[in-house]
Coordinates of N, CA, C and O in Angstrom, one line a residue:
M1 N 0.8 -1.2 0.0 CA 0.0 0.0 0.0 C 0.9 1.2 0.0 O 1.9 1.3 0.7
T2 N 0.5 2.2 -0.8 CA 1.3 3.5 -0.9 C 1.0 4.4 0.3 O 0.0 4.3 1.0
R3 N 2.0 5.3 0.6 CA 1.8 6.2 1.7 C 1.1 7.5 1.2 O 0.9 8.4 2.0
A4 N 0.7 7.6 0.0 CA 0.1 8.8 -0.6 C -1.1 9.3 0.2 O -1.2 10.5 0.5
P5 N -2.0 8.4 0.6 CA -3.2 8.8 1.4 C -2.7 9.4 2.8 O -3.3 10.4 3.2
Q6 N -1.8 8.8 3.4 CA -1.3 9.3 4.7 C -0.6 10.6 4.5 O -0.8 11.5 5.3
D7 N 0.2 10.7 3.5 CA 0.9 12.0 3.2 C -0.1 13.1 2.9 O 0.0 14.3 3.4
A8 N -1.2 12.8 2.2 CA -2.2 13.8 1.9 C -3.0 14.2 3.1 O -3.3 15.4 3.3
L9 N -3.2 13.2 4.0 CA -3.9 13.5 5.3 C -3.0 14.5 6.1 O -3.5 15.5 6.7
S10 N -1.8 14.2 6.2 CA -0.9 15.0 7.0 C -0.8 16.4 6.4 O -0.9 17.4 7.2
R11 N -0.6 16.5 5.1 CA -0.6 17.9 4.5 C -1.9 18.6 4.7 O -1.9 19.8 4.9
T12 N -3.0 17.9 4.6 CA -4.3 18.5 4.8 C -4.4 19.0 6.2 O -4.8 20.2 6.5
A13 N -4.1 18.2 7.2 CA -4.2 18.6 8.6 C -3.3 19.8 8.9 O -3.8 20.8 9.5
L14 N -2.1 19.7 8.4 CA -1.2 20.9 8.7 C -1.7 22.1 8.0 O -1.6 23.2 8.6
G15 N -2.2 22.0 6.8 CA -2.8 23.2 6.1 C -4.0 23.8 6.9 O -4.1 25.0 7.0
V16 N -4.9 22.9 7.4 CA -6.0 23.4 8.1 C -5.6 24.0 9.4 O -6.2 25.0 9.8
F17 N -4.6 23.4 10.1 CA -4.1 24.0 11.4 C -3.6 25.4 11.1 O -3.8 26.4 11.8
R18 N -2.8 25.5 10.0 CA -2.3 26.8 9.6 C -3.4 27.8 9.3 O -3.4 29.0 9.7
L19 N -4.4 27.4 8.5 CA -5.5 28.2 8.2 C -6.2 28.7 9.4 O -6.7 29.8 9.5
N20 N -6.4 27.8 10.4 CA -7.1 28.1 11.6 C -6.4 29.3 12.3 O -7.0 30.2 12.7
G21 N -5.0 29.1 12.4 CA -4.3 30.2 13.0 C -4.4 31.5 12.3 O -4.5 32.6 12.9
Q22 N -4.3 31.4 10.9 CA -4.4 32.6 10.1 C -5.8 33.3 10.3 O -5.9 34.5 10.4
F23 N -6.9 32.5 10.3 CA -8.2 33.0 10.5 C -8.4 33.6 11.8 O -9.0 34.7 12.0
L24 N -7.8 33.0 12.9 CA -7.9 33.6 14.2 C -7.2 34.9 14.3 O -7.7 35.9 14.9
A25 N -6.0 35.0 13.7 CA -5.3 36.2 13.7 C -6.0 37.4 13.0 O -6.2 38.5 13.5
V26 N -6.5 37.1 11.8 CA -7.2 38.1 11.1 C -8.6 38.5 11.7 O -9.0 39.6 11.8
S27 N -9.2 37.5 12.4 CA -10.5 37.7 13.1 C -10.2 38.6 14.3 O -11.1 39.5 14.6
E28 N -9.1 38.4 15.0 CA -8.8 39.3 16.1 C -8.7 40.7 15.7 O -9.2 41.6 16.3
K29 N -8.0 40.9 14.6 CA -7.8 42.3 14.0 C -9.1 42.9 13.6 O -9.3 44.1 13.9
L30 N -9.9 42.1 13.0 CA -11.2 42.7 12.5 C -12.1 43.0 13.7 O -12.9 44.0 13.7
A31 N -12.1 42.2 14.7 CA -13.0 42.3 15.9 C -12.6 43.4 16.9 O -13.4 44.0 17.6
E32 N -11.3 43.6 17.0 CA -10.8 44.5 18.0 C -11.4 45.9 18.0 O -11.8 46.4 19.0
P33 N -11.6 46.6 16.8 CA -12.2 47.9 16.9 C -13.6 47.9 17.4 O -14.1 49.0 17.8
A34 N -14.3 46.8 17.3 CA -15.7 46.7 17.8 C -15.7 46.3 19.3 O -16.8 46.1 19.8
G35 N -14.6 46.2 19.9 CA -14.5 45.8 21.3 C -14.8 44.3 21.5 O -15.2 43.9 22.6
L36 N -14.6 43.5 20.5 CA -14.8 42.1 20.6 C -13.5 41.3 20.4 O -12.5 41.9 19.9
T37 N -13.5 40.1 20.8 CA -12.4 39.1 20.5 C -12.9 38.3 19.3 O -14.1 38.2 19.1
A38 N -12.0 37.5 18.7 CA -12.5 36.6 17.7 C -13.5 35.6 18.2 O -14.5 35.3 17.6
A39 N -13.2 35.1 19.4 CA -14.2 34.1 20.1 C -15.5 34.7 20.3 O -16.6 34.1 20.1
W40 N -15.5 36.0 20.8 CA -16.8 36.6 21.1 C -17.6 36.8 19.8 O -18.8 36.6 19.7
W41 N -16.9 37.2 18.7 CA -17.5 37.5 17.4 C -18.0 36.2 16.9 O -19.1 36.1 16.3
Q42 N -17.3 35.1 17.0 CA -17.7 33.8 16.5 C -19.0 33.3 17.2 O -19.9 32.9 16.5
V43 N -19.1 33.4 18.5 CA -20.3 33.0 19.2 C -21.5 33.9 18.9 O -22.6 33.5 18.6
L44 N -21.2 35.2 18.9 CA -22.3 36.2 18.5 C -22.8 35.9 17.1 O -24.0 35.9 16.8
G45 N -21.9 35.6 16.2 CA -22.2 35.3 14.8 C -23.1 34.1 14.7 O -24.0 34.0 13.8
A46 N -22.9 33.1 15.5 CA -23.6 31.9 15.5 C -25.1 32.1 15.9 O -26.0 31.4 15.4
V47 N -25.4 33.1 16.7 CA -26.7 33.4 17.2 C -27.4 34.6 16.5 O -28.5 34.9 16.9
L48 N -26.7 35.2 15.6 CA -27.4 36.3 14.9 C -28.7 35.9 14.1 O -29.7 36.6 14.2
P49 N -28.6 34.8 13.4 CA -29.9 34.4 12.7 C -31.0 34.0 13.6 O -32.1 34.3 13.4
A50 N -30.6 33.3 14.7 CA -31.7 32.8 15.7 C -31.0 32.4 16.9 O -29.8 31.9 16.9
P51 N -31.6 32.6 18.1 CA -31.0 32.1 19.3 C -30.8 30.6 19.3 O -31.5 29.8 18.7
L52 N -29.7 30.2 20.0 CA -29.4 28.8 20.1 C -28.9 28.4 21.5 O -28.4 29.3 22.2
P53 N -29.1 27.1 21.9 CA -28.5 26.7 23.1 C -27.0 26.6 23.0 O -26.5 26.5 21.8
V54 N -26.3 26.7 24.0 CA -24.8 26.6 24.0 C -24.3 25.3 23.3 O -23.4 25.4 22.5
S55 N -25.0 24.2 23.6 CA -24.6 23.0 22.9 C -24.8 23.0 21.4 O -24.0 22.5 20.7
G56 N -25.8 23.7 20.9 CA -26.0 23.9 19.5 C -24.9 24.7 18.9 O -24.5 24.5 17.7
I57 N -24.5 25.8 19.6 CA -23.4 26.7 19.1 C -22.1 25.8 19.0 O -21.4 25.9 18.0
A58 N -21.9 25.1 20.0 CA -20.6 24.3 20.1 C -20.6 23.2 18.9 O -19.6 23.1 18.2
R59 N -21.8 22.6 18.7 CA -21.8 21.6 17.5 C -21.6 22.3 16.2 O -20.8 21.8 15.4
A60 N -22.2 23.5 16.0 CA -22.1 24.2 14.7 C -20.6 24.6 14.5 O -20.1 24.7 13.4
M61 N -19.9 25.0 15.6 CA -18.6 25.5 15.5 C -17.5 24.4 15.6 O -16.3 24.6 15.4
G62 N -17.9 23.2 16.1 CA -17.0 22.1 16.2 C -16.0 22.3 17.4 O -14.9 21.9 17.3
I63 N -16.5 22.9 18.5 CA -15.7 23.1 19.7 C -16.5 22.6 20.9 O -17.6 22.2 20.8
T64 N -15.8 22.6 22.0 CA -16.5 22.1 23.2 C -17.6 23.0 23.7 O -17.5 24.2 23.6
R65 N -18.5 22.4 24.4 CA -19.6 23.1 25.0 C -19.1 24.0 26.1 O -19.5 25.2 26.3
Q66 N -18.1 23.6 26.8 CA -17.5 24.3 27.9 C -16.9 25.6 27.4 O -17.0 26.7 28.1
S67 N -16.2 25.6 26.3 CA -15.5 26.8 25.8 C -16.6 27.8 25.3 O -16.5 29.0 25.6
V68 N -17.7 27.3 24.7 CA -18.7 28.2 24.3 C -19.4 28.8 25.5 O -19.8 30.0 25.5
Q69 N -19.6 28.0 26.5 CA -20.3 28.4 27.8 C -19.5 29.6 28.4 O -20.1 30.6 28.8
R70 N -18.2 29.5 28.5 CA -17.4 30.5 29.0 C -17.6 31.8 28.2 O -17.8 32.9 28.8
V71 N -17.5 31.7 26.9 CA -17.7 32.9 26.1 C -19.1 33.5 26.2 O -19.3 34.7 26.3
A72 N -20.1 32.6 26.2 CA -21.5 33.0 26.3 C -21.7 33.8 27.6 O -22.3 34.9 27.6
D73 N -21.2 33.3 28.7 CA -21.3 34.0 30.0 C -20.7 35.3 30.0 O -21.2 36.3 30.5
L74 N -19.5 35.4 29.3 CA -18.8 36.8 29.2 C -19.7 37.7 28.4 O -19.8 38.9 28.7
L75 N -20.2 37.2 27.3 CA -21.0 38.1 26.4 C -22.3 38.6 27.2 O -22.6 39.8 27.0
V76 N -22.9 37.7 28.0 CA -24.0 38.1 28.8 C -23.6 39.2 29.8 O -24.3 40.2 30.0
R77 N -22.5 38.9 30.5 CA -22.0 39.9 31.5 C -21.7 41.2 30.9 O -21.9 42.3 31.5
E78 N -21.2 41.2 29.6 CA -20.9 42.5 29.0 C -22.1 43.2 28.3 O -21.9 44.2 27.7
G79 N -23.3 42.5 28.4 CA -24.5 43.1 27.8 C -24.6 42.9 26.3 O -25.4 43.6 25.6
L80 N -23.7 42.0 25.7 CA -23.7 41.8 24.3 C -24.7 40.6 23.9 O -25.0 40.5 22.7
A81 N -25.1 39.8 24.8 CA -26.0 38.7 24.6 C -26.8 38.5 25.9 O -26.5 39.1 26.9
A82 N -27.9 37.7 25.7 CA -28.8 37.5 26.9 C -29.2 36.0 26.8 O -29.4 35.5 25.7
Y83 N -29.5 35.4 27.9 CA -30.1 34.1 27.9 C -31.6 34.2 27.9 O -32.2 35.1 28.6
E84 N -32.3 33.4 27.1 CA -33.7 33.4 27.0 C -34.2 32.0 27.3 O -33.5 31.0 27.1
P85 N -35.5 31.9 27.7 CA -36.1 30.6 27.9 C -36.1 29.8 26.6 O -36.2 30.3 25.6
N86 N -35.9 28.5 26.8 CA -35.9 27.6 25.7 C -37.2 26.7 25.8 O -37.3 25.9 26.7
P87 N -38.1 26.9 24.8 CA -39.3 26.1 24.9 C -39.1 24.6 24.8 O -39.9 23.8 25.2
A88 N -38.0 24.2 24.1 CA -37.7 22.8 23.9 C -37.0 22.1 25.1 O -36.9 20.9 25.2
H89 N -36.4 22.9 26.0 CA -35.6 22.4 27.1 C -35.6 23.4 28.3 O -35.1 24.5 28.1
R90 N -36.1 23.0 29.4 CA -36.2 23.9 30.5 C -34.8 24.4 31.0 O -34.7 25.6 31.4
R91 N -33.8 23.5 31.1 CA -32.5 23.9 31.6 C -31.6 24.5 30.6 O -30.7 25.3 31.0
A92 N -31.6 24.1 29.4 CA -30.7 24.6 28.4 C -31.2 25.9 27.7 O -31.9 25.9 26.7
K93 N -30.9 27.0 28.3 CA -31.4 28.3 27.9 C -30.8 28.6 26.5 O -29.8 28.1 26.1
L94 N -31.5 29.5 25.8 CA -31.0 30.0 24.5 C -30.2 31.2 24.6 O -30.5 32.1 25.4
L95 N -29.1 31.3 23.8 CA -28.3 32.5 23.8 C -28.8 33.4 22.6 O -28.9 32.9 21.5
A96 N -29.0 34.7 22.9 CA -29.5 35.6 21.8 C -28.6 36.9 21.9 O -28.3 37.3 23.0
P97 N -28.3 37.5 20.8 CA -27.6 38.7 20.8 C -28.5 39.8 21.3 O -29.7 39.8 21.0
T98 N -28.0 40.8 22.0 CA -28.7 42.0 22.4 C -28.5 43.0 21.3 O -27.7 42.8 20.3
E99 N -29.2 44.1 21.3 CA -28.9 45.2 20.3 C -27.5 45.6 20.4 O -26.9 45.9 19.3
A100 N -26.9 45.7 21.6 CA -25.5 46.1 21.7 C -24.6 45.1 21.0 O -23.6 45.4 20.3
G101 N -24.9 43.8 21.1 CA -24.2 42.7 20.4 C -24.3 42.8 18.9 O -23.3 42.7 18.2
R102 N -25.5 43.1 18.4 CA -25.7 43.2 17.0 C -24.9 44.5 16.5 O -24.3 44.4 15.4
A103 N -25.0 45.5 17.2 CA -24.3 46.8 16.8 C -22.8 46.5 16.8 O -22.1 47.0 15.8
A104 N -22.2 45.8 17.7 CA -20.8 45.5 17.7 C -20.4 44.7 16.4 O -19.4 45.0 15.8
V105 N -21.2 43.7 16.1 CA -21.0 42.9 14.9 C -21.1 43.8 13.6 O -20.3 43.6 12.7
R106 N -22.0 44.7 13.6 CA -22.2 45.6 12.5 C -20.9 46.4 12.3 O -20.6 46.8 11.1
R107 N -20.3 46.8 13.4 CA -19.1 47.6 13.3 C -17.9 46.8 12.6 O -17.0 47.4 12.1
I108 N -18.0 45.5 12.6 CA -17.0 44.7 11.9 C -17.2 44.6 10.4 O -16.3 44.4 9.6
D109 N -18.5 44.8 10.0 CA -18.9 44.5 8.6 C -18.0 45.2 7.6 O -17.6 44.6 6.6
P110 N -17.6 46.5 7.7 CA -16.8 47.1 6.6 C -15.4 46.4 6.5 O -15.0 46.1 5.3
G111 N -14.8 46.1 7.5 CA -13.5 45.4 7.4 C -13.6 44.0 6.9 O -12.8 43.5 6.1
H112 N -14.7 43.4 7.3 CA -15.0 42.0 6.9 C -15.3 42.0 5.4 O -14.8 41.1 4.6
A113 N -16.1 43.0 4.9 CA -16.4 43.1 3.5 C -15.1 43.3 2.7 O -14.9 42.7 1.6
E114 N -14.2 44.2 3.2 CA -13.0 44.5 2.5 C -12.1 43.3 2.4 O -11.5 43.0 1.3
L115 N -12.0 42.6 3.5 CA -11.1 41.3 3.5 C -11.7 40.3 2.5 O -11.0 39.7 1.8
A116 N -13.0 40.1 2.5 CA -13.7 39.2 1.6 C -13.4 39.5 0.2 O -13.0 38.7 -0.6
A117 N -13.4 40.8 -0.2 CA -13.2 41.2 -1.6 C -11.7 41.0 -1.9 O -11.4 40.5 -3.0
R118 N -10.8 41.3 -1.0 CA -9.4 41.1 -1.3 C -9.0 39.6 -1.4 O -8.3 39.2 -2.3
L119 N -9.6 38.8 -0.6 CA -9.4 37.4 -0.6 C -10.0 36.8 -1.9 O -9.3 36.0 -2.6
M120 N -11.1 37.3 -2.3 CA -11.7 36.8 -3.6 C -10.8 37.1 -4.8 O -10.5 36.2 -5.6
R121 N -10.3 38.3 -4.8 CA -9.3 38.7 -5.9 C -8.1 37.8 -5.8 O -7.6 37.3 -6.8
E122 N -7.5 37.6 -4.6 CA -6.3 36.8 -4.5 C -6.5 35.4 -4.9 O -5.6 34.7 -5.5
L123 N -7.7 34.8 -4.7 CA -8.1 33.4 -5.1 C -8.4 33.3 -6.6 O -8.4 32.2 -7.1
G124 N -8.6 34.5 -7.3 CA -8.8 34.4 -8.7 C -10.3 34.6 -9.1 O -10.7 34.3 -10.2
G125 N -11.1 35.2 -8.2 CA -12.5 35.5 -8.5 C -13.5 34.7 -7.7 O -13.1 33.9 -6.9
Q126 N -14.7 35.1 -7.9 CA -15.8 34.5 -7.0 C -16.0 33.0 -7.3 O -16.2 32.3 -6.3
E127 N -15.8 32.6 -8.5 CA -16.0 31.2 -8.8 C -14.9 30.3 -8.1 O -15.2 29.3 -7.5
A128 N -13.7 30.8 -8.1 CA -12.6 30.1 -7.3 C -12.8 30.1 -5.8 O -12.6 29.2 -5.1
F129 N -13.4 31.3 -5.3 CA -13.7 31.4 -3.9 C -14.8 30.4 -3.5 O -14.7 29.7 -2.6
D130 N -15.8 30.3 -4.4 CA -16.9 29.4 -4.1 C -16.4 27.9 -4.1 O -16.9 27.1 -3.3
E131 N -15.5 27.6 -5.1 CA -15.0 26.3 -5.1 C -14.2 25.9 -3.9 O -14.2 24.8 -3.4
T132 N -13.4 26.9 -3.4 CA -12.6 26.7 -2.1 C -13.6 26.4 -1.0 O -13.3 25.4 -0.2
V133 N -14.7 27.1 -0.9 CA -15.7 26.9 0.1 C -16.2 25.5 0.0 O -16.4 24.7 1.0
R134 N -16.6 25.1 -1.2 CA -17.2 23.7 -1.5 C -16.2 22.6 -1.0 O -16.6 21.6 -0.4
V135 N -14.9 22.8 -1.4 CA -13.9 21.8 -1.0 C -13.8 21.7 0.5 O -13.8 20.6 1.1
L136 N -13.8 22.8 1.2 CA -13.7 22.8 2.7 C -14.9 22.1 3.3 O -14.8 21.3 4.2
E137 N -16.1 22.5 2.8 CA -17.3 21.9 3.3 C -17.4 20.4 3.0 O -17.8 19.6 3.9
R138 N -16.9 20.0 1.9 CA -16.8 18.5 1.5 C -15.9 17.8 2.5 O -16.2 16.7 3.0
L139 N -14.7 18.4 2.8 CA -13.8 17.8 3.7 C -14.5 17.6 5.1 O -14.4 16.6 5.7
S140 N -15.2 18.7 5.5 CA -15.8 18.6 6.8 C -16.9 17.5 6.9 O -17.0 16.8 7.8
R141 N -17.7 17.4 5.8 CA -18.7 16.4 5.7 C -18.1 15.0 5.8 O -18.6 14.1 6.4
A142 N -17.0 14.8 5.1 CA -16.3 13.5 5.0 C -15.8 13.1 6.4 O -16.0 12.0 6.9
L143 N -15.2 14.1 7.1 CA -14.7 13.8 8.5 C -15.8 13.5 9.4 O -15.7 12.7 10.3
E144 N -16.9 14.3 9.2 CA -18.1 14.0 10.0 C -18.7 12.6 9.8 O -19.0 11.9 10.7
A145 N -18.7 12.2 8.5 CA -19.2 10.9 8.2 C -18.3 9.8 8.8 O -18.8 8.8 9.3
L146 N -17.0 10.0 8.8 CA -16.1 9.0 9.4 C -16.2 9.0 10.9 O -16.2 7.9 11.4
G147 N -16.5 10.1 11.5 CA -16.7 10.1 12.9 C -18.0 9.4 13.3 O -18.0 8.6 14.2
A148 N -19.0 9.5 12.5 CA -20.3 8.8 12.7 C -20.1 7.3 12.5 O -20.6 6.5 13.2
A149 N -19.3 7.0 11.5 CA -19.1 5.6 11.2 C -18.3 4.9 12.3 O -18.5 3.8 12.7
D150 N -17.3 5.7 12.8 CA -16.5 5.2 13.9 C -17.3 5.0 15.2 O -17.1 4.0 15.9
A151 N -18.3 5.8 15.4 CA -19.2 5.7 16.5 C -20.1 4.5 16.4 O -20.5 3.9 17.4
D152 N -20.3 4.1 15.2 CA -21.2 2.9 15.0 C -20.5 1.6 15.2 O -21.1 0.5 15.2
G153 N -19.2 1.6 15.2 CA -18.4 0.3 15.4 C -17.2 0.3 14.5 O -16.9 1.2 13.8
P154 N -16.5 -0.8 14.6 CA -15.2 -0.9 13.9 C -15.5 -0.9 12.4 O -16.5 -1.4 11.9
A155 N -14.5 -0.4 11.7 CA -14.5 -0.3 10.2 C -14.4 -1.7 9.6 O -13.6 -2.5 10.1
A156 N -15.0 -1.9 8.5 CA -14.9 -3.2 7.8 C -14.0 -3.0 6.6 O -14.5 -3.1 5.4
D157 N -12.7 -2.8 6.8 CA -11.8 -2.6 5.7 C -11.3 -3.9 5.2 O -10.9 -4.8 5.7

């Protein structure tokens, strides 16, 4: 058996780790003028469309519930988010942005839009940017499927 799949997995993992660091660095710069951190922006962004329980935010972001809980509590303490009753679960409250939280995220929009336009040009246009997104989403779905298969029992290779 060839090592090509292993080498590709290693290169992919290292590339994604590097991308994560790059996205965190640029996110910190974009969020700072709005008085947010990258983590605060990430959690607020997850609940802008609709309030979610902390566990739902963690699942969507692929991080631990505990780390989201810490950020959510800080956002509530700072008046950028609030806990609301959850009709589906008495104890798992929903996190929702306050108007101050929405305003903070809106202050990021101009820098976010500028970075998106610059990145699109660097990648070679909107079509190339869209393809990049599709490949990353496909990789995520594949890893998710492998995780689900592993949870179901041993692989039948």
